[in-house]
Short mmCIF file of N, CA, C and O in Angstrom, two decimals:
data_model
loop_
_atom_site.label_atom_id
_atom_site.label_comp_id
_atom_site.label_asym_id
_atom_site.label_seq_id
_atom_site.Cartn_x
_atom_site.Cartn_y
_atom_site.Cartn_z
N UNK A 354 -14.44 -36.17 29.40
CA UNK A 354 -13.46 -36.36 28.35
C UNK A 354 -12.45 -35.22 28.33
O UNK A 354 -11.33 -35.43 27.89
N UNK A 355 -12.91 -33.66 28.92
CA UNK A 355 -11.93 -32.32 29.27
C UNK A 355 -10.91 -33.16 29.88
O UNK A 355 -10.10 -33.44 28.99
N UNK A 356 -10.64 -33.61 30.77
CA UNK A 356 -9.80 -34.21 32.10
C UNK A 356 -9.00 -34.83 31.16
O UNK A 356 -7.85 -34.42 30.98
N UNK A 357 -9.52 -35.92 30.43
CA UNK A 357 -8.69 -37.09 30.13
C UNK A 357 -8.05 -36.52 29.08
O UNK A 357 -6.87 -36.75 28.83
N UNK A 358 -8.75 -35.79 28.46
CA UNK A 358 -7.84 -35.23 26.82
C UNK A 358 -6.57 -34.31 27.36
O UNK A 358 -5.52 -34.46 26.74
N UNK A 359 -6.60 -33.49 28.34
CA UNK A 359 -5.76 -32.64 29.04
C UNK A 359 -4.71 -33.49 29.73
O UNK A 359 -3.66 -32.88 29.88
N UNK A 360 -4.70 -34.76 30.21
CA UNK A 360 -3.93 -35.67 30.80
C UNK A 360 -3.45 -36.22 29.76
O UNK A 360 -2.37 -36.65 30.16
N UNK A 361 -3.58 -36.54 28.43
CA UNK A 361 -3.19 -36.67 27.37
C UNK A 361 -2.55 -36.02 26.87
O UNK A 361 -1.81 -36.63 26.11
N UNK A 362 -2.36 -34.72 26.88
CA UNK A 362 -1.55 -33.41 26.35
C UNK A 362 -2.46 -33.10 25.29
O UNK A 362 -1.97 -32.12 24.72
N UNK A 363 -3.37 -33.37 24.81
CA UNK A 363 -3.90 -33.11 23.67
C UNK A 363 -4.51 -31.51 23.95
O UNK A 363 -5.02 -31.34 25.05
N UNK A 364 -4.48 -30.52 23.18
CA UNK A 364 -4.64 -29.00 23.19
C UNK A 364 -6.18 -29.02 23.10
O UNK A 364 -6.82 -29.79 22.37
N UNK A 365 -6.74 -28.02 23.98
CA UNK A 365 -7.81 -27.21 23.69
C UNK A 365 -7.51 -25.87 23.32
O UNK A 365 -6.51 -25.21 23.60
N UNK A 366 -8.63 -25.51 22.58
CA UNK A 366 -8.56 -23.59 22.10
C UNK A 366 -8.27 -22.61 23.53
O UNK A 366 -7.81 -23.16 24.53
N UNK A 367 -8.53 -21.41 23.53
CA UNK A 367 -7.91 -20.94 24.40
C UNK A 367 -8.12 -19.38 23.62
O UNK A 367 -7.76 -19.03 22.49
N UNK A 368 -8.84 -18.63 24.66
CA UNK A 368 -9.75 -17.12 24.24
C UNK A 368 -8.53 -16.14 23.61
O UNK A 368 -7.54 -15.95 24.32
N UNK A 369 -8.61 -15.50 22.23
CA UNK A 369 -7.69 -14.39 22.32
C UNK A 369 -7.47 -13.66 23.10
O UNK A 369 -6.28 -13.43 23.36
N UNK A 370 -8.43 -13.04 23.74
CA UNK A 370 -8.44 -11.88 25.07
C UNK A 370 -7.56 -12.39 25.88
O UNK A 370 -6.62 -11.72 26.29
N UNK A 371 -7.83 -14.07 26.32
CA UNK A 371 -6.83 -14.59 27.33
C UNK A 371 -5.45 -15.16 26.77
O UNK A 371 -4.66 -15.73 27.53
N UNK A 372 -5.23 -15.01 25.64
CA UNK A 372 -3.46 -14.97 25.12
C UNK A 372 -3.10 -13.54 25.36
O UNK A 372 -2.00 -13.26 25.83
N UNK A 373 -3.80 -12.80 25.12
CA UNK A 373 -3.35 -11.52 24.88
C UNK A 373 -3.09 -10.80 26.23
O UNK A 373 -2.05 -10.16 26.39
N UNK A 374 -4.16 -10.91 27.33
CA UNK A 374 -3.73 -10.83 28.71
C UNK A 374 -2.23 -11.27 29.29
O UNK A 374 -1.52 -10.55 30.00
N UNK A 375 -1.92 -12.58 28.85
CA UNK A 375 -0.94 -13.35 29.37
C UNK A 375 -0.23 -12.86 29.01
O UNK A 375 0.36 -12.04 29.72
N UNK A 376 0.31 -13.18 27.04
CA UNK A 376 1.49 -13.24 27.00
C UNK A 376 1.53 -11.73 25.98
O UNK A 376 2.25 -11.81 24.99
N UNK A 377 0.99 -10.78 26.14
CA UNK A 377 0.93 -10.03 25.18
C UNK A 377 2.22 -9.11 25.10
O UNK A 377 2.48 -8.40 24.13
N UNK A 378 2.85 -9.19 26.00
CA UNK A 378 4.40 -8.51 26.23
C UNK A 378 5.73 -9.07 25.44
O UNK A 378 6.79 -8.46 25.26
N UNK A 379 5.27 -10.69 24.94
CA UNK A 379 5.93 -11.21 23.93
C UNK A 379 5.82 -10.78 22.32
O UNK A 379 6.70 -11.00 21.48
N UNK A 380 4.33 -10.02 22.04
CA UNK A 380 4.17 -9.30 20.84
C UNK A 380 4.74 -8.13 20.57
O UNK A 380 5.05 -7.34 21.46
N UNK A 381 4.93 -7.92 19.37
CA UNK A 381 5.48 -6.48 18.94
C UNK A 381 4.03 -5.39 18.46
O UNK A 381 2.96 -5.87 18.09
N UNK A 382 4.15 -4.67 18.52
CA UNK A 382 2.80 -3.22 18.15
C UNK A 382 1.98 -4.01 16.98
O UNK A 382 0.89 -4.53 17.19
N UNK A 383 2.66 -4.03 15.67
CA UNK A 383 1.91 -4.74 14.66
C UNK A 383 1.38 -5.64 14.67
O UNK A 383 0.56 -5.67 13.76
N UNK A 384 1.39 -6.99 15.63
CA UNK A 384 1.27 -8.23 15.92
C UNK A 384 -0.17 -8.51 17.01
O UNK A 384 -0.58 -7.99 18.05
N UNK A 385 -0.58 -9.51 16.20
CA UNK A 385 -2.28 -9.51 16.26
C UNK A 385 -2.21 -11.31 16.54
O UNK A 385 -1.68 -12.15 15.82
N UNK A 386 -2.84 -11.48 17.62
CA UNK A 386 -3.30 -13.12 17.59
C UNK A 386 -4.62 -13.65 17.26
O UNK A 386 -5.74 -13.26 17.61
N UNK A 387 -4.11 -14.95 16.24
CA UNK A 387 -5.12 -15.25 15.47
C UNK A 387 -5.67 -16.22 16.35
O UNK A 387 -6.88 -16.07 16.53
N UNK A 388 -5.03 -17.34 17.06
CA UNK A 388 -5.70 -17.97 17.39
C UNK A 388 -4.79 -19.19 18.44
O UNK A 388 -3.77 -19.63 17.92
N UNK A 389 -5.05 -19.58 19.52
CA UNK A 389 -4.26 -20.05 20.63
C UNK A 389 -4.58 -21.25 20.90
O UNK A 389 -5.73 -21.57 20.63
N UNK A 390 -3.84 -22.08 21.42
CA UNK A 390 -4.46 -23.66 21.95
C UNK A 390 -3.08 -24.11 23.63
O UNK A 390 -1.86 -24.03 23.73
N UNK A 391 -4.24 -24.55 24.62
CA UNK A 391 -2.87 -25.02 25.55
C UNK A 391 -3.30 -26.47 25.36
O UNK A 391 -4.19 -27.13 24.83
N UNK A 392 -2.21 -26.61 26.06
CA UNK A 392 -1.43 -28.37 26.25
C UNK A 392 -0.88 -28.57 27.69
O UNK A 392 0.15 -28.19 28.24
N UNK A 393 -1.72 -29.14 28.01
CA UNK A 393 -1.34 -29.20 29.90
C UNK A 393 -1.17 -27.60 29.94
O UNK A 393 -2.16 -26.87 29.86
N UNK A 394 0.31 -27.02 30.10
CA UNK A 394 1.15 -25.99 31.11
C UNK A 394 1.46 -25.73 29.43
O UNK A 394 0.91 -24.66 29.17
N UNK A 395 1.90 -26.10 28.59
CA UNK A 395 2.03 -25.46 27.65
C UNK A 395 1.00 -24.64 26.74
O UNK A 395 -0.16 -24.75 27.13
N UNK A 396 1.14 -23.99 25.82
CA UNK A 396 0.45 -22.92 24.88
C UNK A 396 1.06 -22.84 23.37
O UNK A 396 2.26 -22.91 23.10
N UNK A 397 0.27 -22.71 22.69
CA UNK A 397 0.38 -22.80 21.21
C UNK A 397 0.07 -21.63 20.69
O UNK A 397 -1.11 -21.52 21.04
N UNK A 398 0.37 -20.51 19.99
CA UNK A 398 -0.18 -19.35 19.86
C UNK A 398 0.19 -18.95 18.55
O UNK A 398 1.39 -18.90 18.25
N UNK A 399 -0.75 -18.64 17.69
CA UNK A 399 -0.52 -18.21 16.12
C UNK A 399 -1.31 -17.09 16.03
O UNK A 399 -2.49 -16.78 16.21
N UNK A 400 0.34 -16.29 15.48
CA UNK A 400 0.01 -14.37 15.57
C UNK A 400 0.09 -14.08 14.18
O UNK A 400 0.29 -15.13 13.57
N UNK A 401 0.03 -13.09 13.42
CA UNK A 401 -0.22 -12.51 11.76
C UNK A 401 1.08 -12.71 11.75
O UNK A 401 1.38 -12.88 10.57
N UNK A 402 2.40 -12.80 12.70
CA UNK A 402 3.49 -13.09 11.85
C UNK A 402 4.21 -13.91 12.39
O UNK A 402 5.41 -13.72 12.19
N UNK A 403 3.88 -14.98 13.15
CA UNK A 403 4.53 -16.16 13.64
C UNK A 403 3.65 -17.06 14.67
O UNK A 403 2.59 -16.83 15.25
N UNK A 404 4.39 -18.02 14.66
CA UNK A 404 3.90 -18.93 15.43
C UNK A 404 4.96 -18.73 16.72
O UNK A 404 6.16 -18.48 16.57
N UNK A 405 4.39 -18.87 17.78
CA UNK A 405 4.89 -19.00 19.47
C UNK A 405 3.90 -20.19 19.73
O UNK A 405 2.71 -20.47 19.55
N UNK A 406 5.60 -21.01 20.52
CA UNK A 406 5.10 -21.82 21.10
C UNK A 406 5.86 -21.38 22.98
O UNK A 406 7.04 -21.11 23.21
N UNK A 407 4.89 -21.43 23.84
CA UNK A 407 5.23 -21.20 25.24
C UNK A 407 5.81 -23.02 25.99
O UNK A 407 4.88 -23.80 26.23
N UNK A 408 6.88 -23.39 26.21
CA UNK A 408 7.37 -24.42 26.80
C UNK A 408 7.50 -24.54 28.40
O UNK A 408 8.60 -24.52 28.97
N UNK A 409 6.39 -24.64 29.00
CA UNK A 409 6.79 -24.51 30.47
C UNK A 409 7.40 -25.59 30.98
O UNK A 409 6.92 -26.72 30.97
N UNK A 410 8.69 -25.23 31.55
CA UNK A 410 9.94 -27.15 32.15
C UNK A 410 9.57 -27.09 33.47
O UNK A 410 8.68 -26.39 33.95
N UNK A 411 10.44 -28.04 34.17
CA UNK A 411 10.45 -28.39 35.24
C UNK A 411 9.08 -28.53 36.41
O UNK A 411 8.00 -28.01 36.10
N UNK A 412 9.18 -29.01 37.29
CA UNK A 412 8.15 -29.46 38.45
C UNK A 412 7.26 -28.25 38.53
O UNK A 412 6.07 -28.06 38.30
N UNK A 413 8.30 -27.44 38.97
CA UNK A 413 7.68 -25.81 39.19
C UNK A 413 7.34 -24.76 38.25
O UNK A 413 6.77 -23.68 38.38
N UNK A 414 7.84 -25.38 37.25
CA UNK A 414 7.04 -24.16 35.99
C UNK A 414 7.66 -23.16 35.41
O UNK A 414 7.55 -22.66 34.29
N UNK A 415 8.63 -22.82 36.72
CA UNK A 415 9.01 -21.66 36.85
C UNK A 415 10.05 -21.47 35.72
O UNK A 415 10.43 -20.31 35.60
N UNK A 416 10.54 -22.30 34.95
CA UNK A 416 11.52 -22.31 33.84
C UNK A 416 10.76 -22.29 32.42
O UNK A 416 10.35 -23.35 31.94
N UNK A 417 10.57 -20.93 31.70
CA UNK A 417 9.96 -21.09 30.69
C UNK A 417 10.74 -20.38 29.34
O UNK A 417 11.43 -19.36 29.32
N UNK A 418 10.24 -21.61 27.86
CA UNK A 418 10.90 -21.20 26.99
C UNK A 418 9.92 -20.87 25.89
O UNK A 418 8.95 -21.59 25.65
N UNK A 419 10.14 -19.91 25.30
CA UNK A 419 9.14 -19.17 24.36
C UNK A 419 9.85 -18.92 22.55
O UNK A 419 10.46 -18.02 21.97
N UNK A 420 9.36 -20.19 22.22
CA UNK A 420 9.96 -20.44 20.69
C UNK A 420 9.27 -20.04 19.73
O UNK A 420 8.07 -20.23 19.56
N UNK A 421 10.09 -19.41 18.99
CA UNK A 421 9.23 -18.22 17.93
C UNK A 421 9.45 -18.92 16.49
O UNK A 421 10.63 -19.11 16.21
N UNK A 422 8.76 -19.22 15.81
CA UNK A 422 8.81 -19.82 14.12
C UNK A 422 8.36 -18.97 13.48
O UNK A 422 7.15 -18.75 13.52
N UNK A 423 9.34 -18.14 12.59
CA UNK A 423 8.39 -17.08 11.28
C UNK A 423 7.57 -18.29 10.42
O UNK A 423 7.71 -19.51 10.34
N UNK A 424 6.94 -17.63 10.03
CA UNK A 424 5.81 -18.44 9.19
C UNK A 424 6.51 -19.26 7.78
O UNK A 424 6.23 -20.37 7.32
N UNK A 425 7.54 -18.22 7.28
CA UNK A 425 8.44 -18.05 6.14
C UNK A 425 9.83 -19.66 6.17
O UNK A 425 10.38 -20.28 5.27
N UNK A 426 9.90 -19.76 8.19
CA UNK A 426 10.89 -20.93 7.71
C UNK A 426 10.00 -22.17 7.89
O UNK A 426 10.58 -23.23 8.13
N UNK A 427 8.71 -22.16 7.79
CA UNK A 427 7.73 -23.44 7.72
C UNK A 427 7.97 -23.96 5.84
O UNK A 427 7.54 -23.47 4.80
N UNK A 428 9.02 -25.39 6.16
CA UNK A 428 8.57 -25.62 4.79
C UNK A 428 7.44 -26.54 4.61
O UNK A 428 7.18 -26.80 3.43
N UNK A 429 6.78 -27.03 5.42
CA UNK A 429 6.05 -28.31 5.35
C UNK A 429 5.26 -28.23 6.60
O UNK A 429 5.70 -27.78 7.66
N UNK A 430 3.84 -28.79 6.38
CA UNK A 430 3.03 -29.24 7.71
C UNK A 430 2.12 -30.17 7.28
O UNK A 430 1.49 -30.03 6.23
N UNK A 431 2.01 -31.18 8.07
CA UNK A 431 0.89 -32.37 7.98
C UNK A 431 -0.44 -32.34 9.18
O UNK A 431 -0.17 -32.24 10.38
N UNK A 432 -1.57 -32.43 8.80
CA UNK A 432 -2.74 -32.96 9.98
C UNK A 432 -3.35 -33.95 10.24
O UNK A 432 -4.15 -34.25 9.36
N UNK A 433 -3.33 -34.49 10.94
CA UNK A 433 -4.37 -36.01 10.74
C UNK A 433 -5.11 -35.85 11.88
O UNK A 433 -4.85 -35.54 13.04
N UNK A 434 -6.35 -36.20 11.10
CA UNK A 434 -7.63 -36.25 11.71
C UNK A 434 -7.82 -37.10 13.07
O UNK A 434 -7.01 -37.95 13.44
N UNK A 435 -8.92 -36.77 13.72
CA UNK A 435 -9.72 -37.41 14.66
C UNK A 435 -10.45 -38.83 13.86
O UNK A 435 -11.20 -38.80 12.89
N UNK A 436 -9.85 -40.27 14.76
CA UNK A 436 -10.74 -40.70 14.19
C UNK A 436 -11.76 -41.33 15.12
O UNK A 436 -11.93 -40.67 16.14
N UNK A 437 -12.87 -43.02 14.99
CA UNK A 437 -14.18 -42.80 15.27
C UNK A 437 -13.48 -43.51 16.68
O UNK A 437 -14.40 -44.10 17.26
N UNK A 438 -12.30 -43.66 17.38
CA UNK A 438 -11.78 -44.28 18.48
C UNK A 438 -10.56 -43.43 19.08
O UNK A 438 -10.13 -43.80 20.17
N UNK A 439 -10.08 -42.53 18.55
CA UNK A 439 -8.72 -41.84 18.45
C UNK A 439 -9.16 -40.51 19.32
O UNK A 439 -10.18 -39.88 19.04
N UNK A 440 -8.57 -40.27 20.03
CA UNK A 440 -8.96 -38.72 21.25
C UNK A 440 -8.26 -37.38 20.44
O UNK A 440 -8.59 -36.20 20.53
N UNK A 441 -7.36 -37.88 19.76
CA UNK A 441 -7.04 -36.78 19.25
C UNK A 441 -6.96 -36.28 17.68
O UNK A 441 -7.37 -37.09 16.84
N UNK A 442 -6.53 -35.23 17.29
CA UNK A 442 -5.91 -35.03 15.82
C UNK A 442 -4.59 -34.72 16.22
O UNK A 442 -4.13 -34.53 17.35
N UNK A 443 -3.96 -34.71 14.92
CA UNK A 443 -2.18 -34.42 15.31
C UNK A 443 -1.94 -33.07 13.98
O UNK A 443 -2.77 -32.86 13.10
N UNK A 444 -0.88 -32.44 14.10
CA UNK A 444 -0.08 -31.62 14.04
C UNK A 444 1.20 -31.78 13.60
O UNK A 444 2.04 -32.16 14.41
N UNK A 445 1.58 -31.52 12.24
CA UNK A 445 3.77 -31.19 12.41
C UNK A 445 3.82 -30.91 11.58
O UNK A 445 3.26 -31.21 10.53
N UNK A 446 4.97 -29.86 12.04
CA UNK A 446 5.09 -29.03 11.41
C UNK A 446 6.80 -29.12 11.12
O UNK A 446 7.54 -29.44 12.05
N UNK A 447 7.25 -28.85 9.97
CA UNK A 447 8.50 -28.95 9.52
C UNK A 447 9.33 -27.52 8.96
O UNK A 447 9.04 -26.71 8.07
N UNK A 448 10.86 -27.67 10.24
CA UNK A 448 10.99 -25.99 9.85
C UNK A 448 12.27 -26.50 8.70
O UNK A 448 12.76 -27.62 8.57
N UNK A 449 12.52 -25.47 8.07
CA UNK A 449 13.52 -25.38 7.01
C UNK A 449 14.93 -26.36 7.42
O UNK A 449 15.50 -26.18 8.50
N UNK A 450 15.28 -27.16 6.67
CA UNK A 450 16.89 -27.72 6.57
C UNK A 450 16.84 -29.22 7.87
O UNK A 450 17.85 -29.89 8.08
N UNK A 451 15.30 -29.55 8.70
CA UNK A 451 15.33 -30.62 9.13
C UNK A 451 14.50 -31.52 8.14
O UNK A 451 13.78 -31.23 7.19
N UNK A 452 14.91 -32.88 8.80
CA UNK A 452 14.10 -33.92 8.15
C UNK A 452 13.20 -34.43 8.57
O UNK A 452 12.25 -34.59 7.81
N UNK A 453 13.10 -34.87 9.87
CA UNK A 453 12.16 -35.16 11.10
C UNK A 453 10.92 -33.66 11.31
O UNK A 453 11.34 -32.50 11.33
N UNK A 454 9.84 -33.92 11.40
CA UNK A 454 9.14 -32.72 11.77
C UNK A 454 9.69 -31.84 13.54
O UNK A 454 9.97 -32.41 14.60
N UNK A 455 9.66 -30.71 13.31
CA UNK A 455 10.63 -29.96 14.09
C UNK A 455 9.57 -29.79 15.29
O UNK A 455 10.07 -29.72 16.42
N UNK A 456 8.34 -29.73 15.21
CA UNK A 456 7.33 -29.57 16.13
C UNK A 456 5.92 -30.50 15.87
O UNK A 456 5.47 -30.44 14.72
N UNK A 457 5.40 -31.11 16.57
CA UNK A 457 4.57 -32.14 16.91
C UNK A 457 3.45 -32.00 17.63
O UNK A 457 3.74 -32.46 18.73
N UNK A 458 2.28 -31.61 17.66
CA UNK A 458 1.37 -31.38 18.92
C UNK A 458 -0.02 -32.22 18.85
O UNK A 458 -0.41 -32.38 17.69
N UNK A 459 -0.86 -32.80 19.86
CA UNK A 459 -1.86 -32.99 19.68
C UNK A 459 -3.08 -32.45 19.86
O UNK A 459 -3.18 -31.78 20.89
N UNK A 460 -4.13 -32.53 19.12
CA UNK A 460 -5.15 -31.51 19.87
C UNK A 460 -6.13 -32.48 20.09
O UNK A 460 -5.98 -33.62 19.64
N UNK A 461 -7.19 -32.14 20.79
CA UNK A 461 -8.64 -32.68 21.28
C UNK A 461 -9.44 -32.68 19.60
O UNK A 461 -8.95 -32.53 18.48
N UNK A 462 -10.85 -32.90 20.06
CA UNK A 462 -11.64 -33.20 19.15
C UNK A 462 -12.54 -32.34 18.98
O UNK A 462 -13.33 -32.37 18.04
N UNK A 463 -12.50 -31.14 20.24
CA UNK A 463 -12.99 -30.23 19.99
C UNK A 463 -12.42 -28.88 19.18
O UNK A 463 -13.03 -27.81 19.08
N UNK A 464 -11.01 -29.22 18.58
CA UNK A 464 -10.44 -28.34 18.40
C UNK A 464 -10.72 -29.02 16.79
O UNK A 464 -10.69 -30.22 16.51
N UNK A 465 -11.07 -27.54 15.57
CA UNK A 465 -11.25 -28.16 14.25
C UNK A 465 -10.01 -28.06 13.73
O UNK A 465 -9.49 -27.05 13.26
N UNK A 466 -9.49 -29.30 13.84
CA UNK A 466 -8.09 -29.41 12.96
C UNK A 466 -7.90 -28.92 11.51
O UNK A 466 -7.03 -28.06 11.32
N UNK A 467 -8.50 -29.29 10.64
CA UNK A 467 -8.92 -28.19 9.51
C UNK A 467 -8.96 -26.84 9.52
O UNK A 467 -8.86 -26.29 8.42
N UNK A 468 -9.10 -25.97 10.77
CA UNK A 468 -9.05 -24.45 10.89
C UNK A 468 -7.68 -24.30 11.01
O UNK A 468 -7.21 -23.21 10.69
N UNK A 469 -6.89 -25.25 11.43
CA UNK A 469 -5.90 -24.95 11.86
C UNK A 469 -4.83 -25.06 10.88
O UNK A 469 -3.97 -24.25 10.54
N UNK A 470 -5.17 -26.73 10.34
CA UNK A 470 -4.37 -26.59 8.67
C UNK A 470 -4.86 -25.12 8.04
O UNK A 470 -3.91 -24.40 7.72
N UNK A 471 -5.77 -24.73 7.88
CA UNK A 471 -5.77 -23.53 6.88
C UNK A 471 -5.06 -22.18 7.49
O UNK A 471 -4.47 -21.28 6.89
N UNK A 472 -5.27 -22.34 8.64
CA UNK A 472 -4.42 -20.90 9.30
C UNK A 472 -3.13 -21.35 8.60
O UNK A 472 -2.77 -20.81 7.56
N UNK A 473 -2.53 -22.24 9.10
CA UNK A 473 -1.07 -22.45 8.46
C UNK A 473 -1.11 -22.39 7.43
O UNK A 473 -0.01 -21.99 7.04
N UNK A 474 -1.97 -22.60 6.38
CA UNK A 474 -1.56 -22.74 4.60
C UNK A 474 -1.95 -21.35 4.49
O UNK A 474 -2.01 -21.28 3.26
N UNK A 475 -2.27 -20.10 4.95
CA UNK A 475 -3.11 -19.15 4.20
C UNK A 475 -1.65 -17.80 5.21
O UNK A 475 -1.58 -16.60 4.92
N UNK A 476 -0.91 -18.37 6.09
CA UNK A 476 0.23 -17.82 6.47
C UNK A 476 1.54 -18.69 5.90
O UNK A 476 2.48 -18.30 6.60
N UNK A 477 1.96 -19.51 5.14
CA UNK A 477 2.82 -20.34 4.92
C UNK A 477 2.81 -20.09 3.43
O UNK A 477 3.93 -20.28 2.95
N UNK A 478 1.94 -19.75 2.57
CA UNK A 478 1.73 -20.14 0.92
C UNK A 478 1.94 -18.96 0.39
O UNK A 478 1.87 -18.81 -0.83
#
């Protein structure tokens, strides 16, 4: 079900040590990661003062975009659950002055979507 959920895009967790290896040159001194998820080639990463999302384009990878959301322009986020047929939970998140949710992600079933709503409400509130 690893294989198929990953061919799905749906996110698994993903070790602090190993965000922090990678992308830790994108943090500033004060900045601490709470907690990471990839998606295929992409990465999801929530630090004490923002959310990074890592966008890897093209065939080769080699084109990457690294989108930063303060916590502060989150006005809104929704989760919906895993259900007893459904591979995934979902994610969106809504930044200030759109109407459409601005970011969208899915995760696996191993990932507790509930940890994740609360990271966001306990950095957002």
């Amino acid at each position: 079900m690893g294989l198929l959920s990953s061919l799905l895009g749906n996110a698994g967790t993903i070790e602090n040590s190993v965000i922090q290896e990678k992308y830790g040159k994108l943090l500033i001194d004060s900045e601490e990661v709470i907690a990471g998820f990839k998606i295929i080639r992409d990465t999801f990463i929530f630090t004490n003062k923002r959310l990074i999302i890592v966008d890897v384009q093209g065939l080769t990878g080699s084109k990457i975009e690294y989108f930063s959301v303060l916590y502060k322009s989150i006005t809104r986020f929704s989760v919906e659950t895993a259900g007893s047929f459904d591979l995934d939970a979902e994610l969106k998140i809504w930044i200030s002055g759109e109407q459409s949710p601005s970011i969208s992600k899915k995760f696996n079933k191993k990932v507790d979507i509930y940890e994740v709503q609360k990271l966001l409400a306990e950095y957002t509130l």
